[in-house]
Steps between C-alpha positions, in 0.01 A plus 500: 500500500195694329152443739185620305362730743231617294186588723142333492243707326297726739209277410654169667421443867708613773610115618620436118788867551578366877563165335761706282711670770507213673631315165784809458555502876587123473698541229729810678290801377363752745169525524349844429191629497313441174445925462834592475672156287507652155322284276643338192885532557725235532678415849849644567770209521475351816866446527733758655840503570504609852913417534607869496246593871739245750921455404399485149570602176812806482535709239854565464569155743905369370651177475739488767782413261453802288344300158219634339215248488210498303176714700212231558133555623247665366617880326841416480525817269390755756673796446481747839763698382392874593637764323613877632421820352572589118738750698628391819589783797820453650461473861724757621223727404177360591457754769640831352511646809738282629690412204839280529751477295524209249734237604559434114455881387284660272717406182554143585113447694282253244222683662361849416583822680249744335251524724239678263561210254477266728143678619378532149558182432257312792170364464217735638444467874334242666181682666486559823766529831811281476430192735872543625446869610232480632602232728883629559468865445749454216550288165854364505465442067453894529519658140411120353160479687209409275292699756768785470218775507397404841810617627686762299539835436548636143566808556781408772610220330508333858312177664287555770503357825280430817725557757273389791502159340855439443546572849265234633658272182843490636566138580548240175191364399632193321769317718764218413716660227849379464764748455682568212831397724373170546321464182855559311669296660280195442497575134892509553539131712644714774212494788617331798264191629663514833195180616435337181847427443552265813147395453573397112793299609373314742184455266775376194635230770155359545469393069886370476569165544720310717768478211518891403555537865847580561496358836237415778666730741420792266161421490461488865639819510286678231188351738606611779514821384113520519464350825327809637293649198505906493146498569201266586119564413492540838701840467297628189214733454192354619224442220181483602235345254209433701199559270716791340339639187819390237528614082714209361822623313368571190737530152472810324123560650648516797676786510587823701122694421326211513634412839428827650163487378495170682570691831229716446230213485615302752805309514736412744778367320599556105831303344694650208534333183671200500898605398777287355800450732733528195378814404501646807902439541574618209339827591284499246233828502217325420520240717594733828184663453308194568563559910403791495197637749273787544516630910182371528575126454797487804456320707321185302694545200683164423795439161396174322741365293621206258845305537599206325866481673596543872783729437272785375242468727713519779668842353134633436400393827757735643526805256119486528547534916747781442409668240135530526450547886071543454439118427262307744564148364682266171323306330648211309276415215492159399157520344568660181323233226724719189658270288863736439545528916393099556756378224762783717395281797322802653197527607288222511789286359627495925169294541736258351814488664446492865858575593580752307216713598581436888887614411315827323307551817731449722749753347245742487450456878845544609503811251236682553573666800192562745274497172268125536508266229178384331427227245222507240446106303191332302341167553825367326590521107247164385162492506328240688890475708515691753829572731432840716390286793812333539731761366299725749633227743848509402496874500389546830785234650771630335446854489375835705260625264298766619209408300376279236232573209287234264366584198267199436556443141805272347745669272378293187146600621571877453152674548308200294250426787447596881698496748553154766447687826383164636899380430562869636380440835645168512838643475388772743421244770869365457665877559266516801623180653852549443452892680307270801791286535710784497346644767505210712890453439688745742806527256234625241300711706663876486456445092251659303179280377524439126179675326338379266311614217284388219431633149269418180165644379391697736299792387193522757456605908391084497785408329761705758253418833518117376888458470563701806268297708636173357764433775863567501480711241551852595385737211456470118715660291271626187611553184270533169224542731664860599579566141130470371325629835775740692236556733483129625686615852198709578241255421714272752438792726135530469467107457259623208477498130556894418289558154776836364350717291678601173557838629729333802661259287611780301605707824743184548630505111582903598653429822758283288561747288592707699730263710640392193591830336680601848711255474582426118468899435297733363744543152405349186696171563348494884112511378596214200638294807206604681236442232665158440478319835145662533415270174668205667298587841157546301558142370421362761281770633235485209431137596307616808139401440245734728371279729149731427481309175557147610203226567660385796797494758809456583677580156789288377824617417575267207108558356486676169233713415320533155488822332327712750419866516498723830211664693637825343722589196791532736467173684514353142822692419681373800366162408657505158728237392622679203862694598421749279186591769811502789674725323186729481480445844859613568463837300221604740780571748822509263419676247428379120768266462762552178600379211843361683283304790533094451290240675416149384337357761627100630156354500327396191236803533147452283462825383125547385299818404132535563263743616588589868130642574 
């Protein structure tokens, strides 16, 4: 949709340009001061697909029977592909001083072994100290470095290293990697479920019928079995939700850097990107580094995942509880709107089938060791039909789930218009009756309380203040609204609208950087990783609207501005819909980016040039 926001003439009185912002503000356009809307340029489209911020849209996501299907969406072409060096070090020698010998040798390596080639061969330095060092005392992509001066010696030919700091660097700083044992043996079919198996059994007798039972007395026994589960909530971690300060899991935005930067404004509890249970038993790479966390989100640091069939989620219940020992909470999503996981019957597809989502949970309980299991759902999967409330009821009867979260929009909704937290608190009232009754029945008593948790649009201190006061709901999870203002935690803090300058938004953009190339790497490939998911942050980030410039408060998260420029020339960079601008952005900290770096960006991005004075 294309609004003509053209301006009145300076001559026209001031009632006739308030009569316009109120006309755009109607019509979902933020309302900013007439001084800094640039006149004369049409509106960018108001329309953007906001699927990838919750459980959305995966890049590399695979049917689970191995078919290629068609891509769908919006830049089905994308090509992230990022490419190494024309010459590419092997790694036995990245740190000449400590050279190893090549497991394929020299002959046989595809890589290069001539060091002075190899050097000769780089880009020029990125200027200034190597983010890695200078937080570590070393740089583990040693000779491959793109800050390589920073930290090496010509004339020695040797890397240097800050000694003090490696000391007080000793301890992992990213936690929950599988080993290569256990990784291998997935890939192989040869990792023992020692849980999951029993569980799926007893799960498999629950969907046969009376007439593929062999006998009655079998199926008696298979129950009995399970009797006494291997754990109860009960036994679990505790979670602890009250008015907690909680980043939503977050697909391919949400990742690692972005996280940790999260800790540093203000969160409490961050959730990896939403995995595949497939994937993850066949010990796929990509996939394993989804649960991955920095030190600095454990404890609060909770898996979320999507399962369409009991049987896996039961066996990535428990390799996740074995495996990956840092984990606070699992999160089963059942919110996911994408159309390739609903037609999977993941995702928000469970909204739909009642008892195969408590089968899911419930094999995820008895699985999961002393690791609680969450649940994240919509409204339901129609608009205008919504089910949470009594699926929220059934949930609550038939299983011990440690927690439950709302996101107040309907799968077929998407992110169209704002979220139902009237329906939200509804269903909240229902959780806090059933945890009353609970606590009045003696049998229930020594259980834990099921939290509960709400989700949708909020972006503002009102926004989080208003949910959490609403009752039974015990925080807000926030989602776009920590994408576009990562600061929103510490306006929650000082229950005040905090006006950032340019120069501190920018401090943030470096902070990620810096996060990001620490744990992607400082080499060629590790910046184009780096440089990429900077893009995808800053597309969301750019949509943050100074709240110096607007006519009035609170600002809306689904209000779109029209073209706008910034109080400085900076604030109007970092306001820049145009990737091309992001990219700019990125090479303040990155370096110039090459000819090799790819980035298409997944929303429709008006790219416009005009004067930014």
């Amino acid at each position: 949709m294309t609004v003509n926001t053209k301006r009145p003439n300076d001559s026209e009185v001031d009632s006739e340009a308030k009569k316009v912002h109120i006309d755009l503000r109607d019509k979902g356009w933020a309302a900013i001061k007439a001084e800094f809307v640039i006149k004369n340029e049409e509106a960018a489209d108001l329309y953007i697909n906001d699927d990838d911020a919750e459980g959305g849209d995966r890049d590399q996501v695979q049917e689970t029977t191995g078919k290629k299907k068609k891509k769908r969406g919006q830049n089905k072409n994308r090509d992230l592909r990022q490419e190494h060096g024309a010459i590419r070090l092997c790694t036995s020698l990245v740190d000449p001083d400590n050279a190893k010998e090549c497991r394929f040798g020299a002959e046989n390596c595809r890589s290069s072994h001539n060091i002075e080639e190899f050097l000769a061969s780089k880009e020029p330095d990125v200027e200034g100290i190597c983010p890695v060092f200078d937080a570590i005392g070393y740089c583990p992509a040693g000779l491959k470095c793109r800050w390589l001066g920073s930290h090496y010696d010509k004339e020695t030919n040797k890397l240097l290293k800050d000694l003090a700091k490696i000391e007080v660097n000793q301890e992992p700083r990213e936690l929950n990697r599988i080993t290569n044992d256990a990784k291998i043996a997935l890939q192989k079919k040869k990792y023992e479920f020692k849980t999951a198996t029993k569980m799926i059994s007893y799960l498999d007798s629950q969907v046969k019928n009376e007439a593929y039972m062999k006998n009655l007395e079998e199926k008696k026994d298979n129950q009995a079995e399970f009797v006494e589960v291997p754990f109860r909530v009960a036994e679990k971690k505790r979670l602890n939700f009250k008015n907690a300060k909680i980043v939503s899991p977050l697909t391919t935005v949400g990742n690692l850097p972005y996280r940790r930067l999260m800790k540093t404004l203000g969160a409490d509890v961050t959730y990896g990107e939403m995995a595949l249970t497939v994937p993850l038993l066949q010990g796929t790479n990509a996939e394993w580094a989804l649960p991955k966390a920095h030190k600095s989100e454990y404890p609060g640091f909770g898996v979320q995942f999507a399962a369409g069939k009991h049987w896996s989620a039961a066996k990535a219940a428990e390799i996740i509880y074995r495996e990956t020992p840092n984990v606070s909470e699992l999160n089963l999503n059942c919110g996911c709107p994408i159309d390739l996981l609903y037609r999977q019957g993941q995702g928000s597809a469970l909204m739909e089938q009642p008892s195969k989502l408590m089968r899911i949970l419930k094999g995820m309980n008895y699985c999961s060791g002393d690791i609680p299991v969450t649940v994240k759902i919509r409204t339901g999967t129609k608009d205008n039909k919504n089910t949470a409330k009594s699926l929220v009821g059934r949930l609550l009867e038939e299983n011990e789930v440690a927690a439950i979260t709302l996101h107040g929009r309907s799968r077929q909704q998407r992110y169209s218009r704002e979220a139902d937290w009237g329906y939200v608190g509804e269903v909240a009232q229902v959780v806090q009756d059933w945890n009353n009754r609970k606590e009045e029945n003696k049998d229930m008593s020594d259980t834990q309380a099921t939290q509960f948790l709400g989700n949708g649009d909020v972006y503002t201190f009102e926004d989080w203040y208003a949910a959490t006061n609403t009752p039974g709901i015990d925080s807000v999870m926030v989602a776009r609204g920590a994408l576009i203002k990562p600061w929103i935690f510490e306006e929650v803090e000082a229950q005040q609208y905090l006006d950032k300058s340019a120069s501190e938004r920018l401090d943030i953009l470096r902070t990620y950087a810096n996060f990001a190339v620490e744990h992607w790497g400082t080499d060629e490939y590790g910046i184009g990783l780096a440089r990429r998911f900077m893009c995808e942050f800053l597309s969301f980030y750019h949509r943050y609207i100074p709240v110096g410039i607007l006519e009035r408060l609170p600002p809306k998260l689904n209000e779109r501005p029209p073209k706008w420029k910034g109080r400085n020339d900076l604030e109007t960079l970092l306001g820049s819909s145009d990737y091309q601008d992001w990219i700019k952005i990125t090479e303040m900290f990155l370096g110039k980016a090459g000819e090799n770096f790819h980035f298409t960006p997944k929303h429709k991005s008006s790219s416009y040039e005009q004067s930014r004075d």
